[in-house]
Amino acid sequence: MNIVFEERCEKLLIQPTFVTEHPVEISPLAKPHRSKPGLVERFEMFMVAREHANAFSELTDPIDQRSRLVAQVATLPHHYWVTALKLSTLCVDDF
């Protein structure tokens, strides 16, 4: 969902626009929305097809936070892991 938004919608947000009510799956560090299950308290502000602000209410429940982060990492495609490994190798080689 986030990739579709980035590829198809962001470039259309020319006027100052606040995007709110993000899904919990893409915001593992944000508090759950107070009245809308499955969403979090987060907003992003876009202008001239670029993100200028990103803010959220911080999740302070360590058990919820851990379960969300584990779920998010488990869903990453294989190519993300390969890229992360290559980047970490580059960083180590620089020392």
Short mmCIF file of C-alpha atoms in Angstrom, two decimals:
data_model
loop_
_atom_site.label_atom_id
_atom_site.label_comp_id
_atom_site.label_asym_id
_atom_site.label_seq_id
_atom_site.Cartn_x
_atom_site.Cartn_y
_atom_site.Cartn_z
CA MET A 1 0.00 0.00 0.00
CA ASN A 2 2.77 2.44 0.90
CA ILE A 3 4.64 1.78 -2.34
CA VAL A 4 1.51 2.44 -4.41
CA PHE A 5 0.97 5.73 -2.57
CA GLU A 6 4.58 6.79 -3.11
CA GLU A 7 4.59 5.89 -6.80
CA ARG A 8 1.13 7.11 -7.79
CA CYS A 9 -0.04 9.77 -5.36
CA GLU A 10 2.91 11.76 -3.97
CA LYS A 11 3.71 13.39 -7.31
CA LEU A 12 0.15 14.76 -7.47
CA LEU A 13 0.31 16.53 -4.09
CA ILE A 14 1.29 20.02 -5.23
CA GLN A 15 -0.78 22.13 -2.80
CA PRO A 16 0.00 21.77 0.92
CA THR A 17 -1.70 18.49 1.85
CA PHE A 18 -1.88 16.57 5.12
CA VAL A 19 -2.11 12.79 4.79
CA THR A 20 -3.51 11.25 7.98
CA GLU A 21 -4.79 7.93 9.31
CA HIS A 22 -1.96 5.66 8.19
CA PRO A 23 -2.35 1.87 8.48
CA VAL A 24 -0.66 0.33 11.51
CA GLU A 25 1.36 -2.02 9.26
CA ILE A 26 3.48 0.83 7.86
CA SER A 27 3.88 2.75 11.12
CA PRO A 28 5.18 0.36 13.78
CA LEU A 29 6.35 3.10 16.16
CA ALA A 30 3.10 5.12 16.22
CA LYS A 31 0.30 4.80 18.78
CA PRO A 32 -2.93 3.16 17.66
CA HIS A 33 -5.65 5.61 16.63
CA ARG A 34 -7.98 6.36 19.53
CA SER A 35 -11.19 5.64 17.64
CA LYS A 36 -10.27 3.87 14.38
CA PRO A 37 -8.94 0.31 14.73
CA GLY A 38 -6.14 -0.62 12.33
CA LEU A 39 -4.94 2.98 11.99
CA VAL A 40 -2.36 5.04 13.89
CA GLU A 41 -1.99 8.63 15.06
CA ARG A 42 0.33 9.91 12.35
CA PHE A 43 0.41 12.56 9.65
CA GLU A 44 2.64 13.55 6.76
CA MET A 45 2.60 16.95 5.08
CA PHE A 46 3.30 17.16 1.35
CA MET A 47 3.93 20.18 -0.83
CA VAL A 48 5.20 20.42 -4.42
CA ALA A 49 5.22 16.61 -4.71
CA ARG A 50 7.57 16.17 -1.71
CA GLU A 51 7.18 15.17 1.90
CA HIS A 52 7.99 18.11 4.20
CA ALA A 53 6.84 16.75 7.56
CA ASN A 54 6.25 13.40 9.19
CA ALA A 55 4.93 13.20 12.74
CA PHE A 56 3.25 10.67 14.99
CA SER A 57 2.28 9.96 18.58
CA GLU A 58 5.00 7.66 19.88
CA LEU A 59 4.04 4.13 20.84
CA THR A 60 5.13 3.57 24.45
CA ASP A 61 3.90 -0.02 24.92
CA PRO A 62 7.07 -2.15 24.49
CA ILE A 63 5.16 -5.40 23.95
CA ASP A 64 3.00 -3.91 21.18
CA GLN A 65 6.06 -2.22 19.66
CA ARG A 66 8.06 -5.46 19.53
CA SER A 67 5.23 -7.45 17.96
CA ARG A 68 4.73 -4.78 15.27
CA LEU A 69 8.43 -4.57 14.43
CA VAL A 70 8.75 -8.36 14.22
CA ALA A 71 5.70 -8.50 11.92
CA GLN A 72 7.10 -5.75 9.71
CA VAL A 73 10.53 -7.37 9.38
CA ALA A 74 8.93 -10.74 8.59
CA THR A 75 7.11 -9.23 5.61
CA LEU A 76 10.13 -7.64 3.94
CA PRO A 77 10.88 -9.12 0.52
CA HIS A 78 14.14 -10.98 -0.04
CA HIS A 79 15.71 -8.16 -2.11
CA TYR A 80 15.51 -5.79 0.87
CA TRP A 81 17.61 -8.21 2.93
CA VAL A 82 20.16 -8.58 0.13
CA THR A 83 20.43 -4.79 -0.22
CA ALA A 84 20.78 -4.34 3.55
CA LEU A 85 23.52 -6.96 3.65
CA LYS A 86 25.39 -5.29 0.77
CA LEU A 87 25.14 -1.87 2.45
CA SER A 88 26.36 -3.20 5.79
CA THR A 89 29.28 -4.86 4.02
CA LEU A 90 30.16 -1.56 2.34
CA CYS A 91 30.08 0.22 5.69
CA VAL A 92 32.35 -2.36 7.32
CA ASP A 93 34.79 -2.23 4.40
CA ASP A 94 35.15 1.54 4.85
CA PHE A 95 36.69 1.09 8.31
#
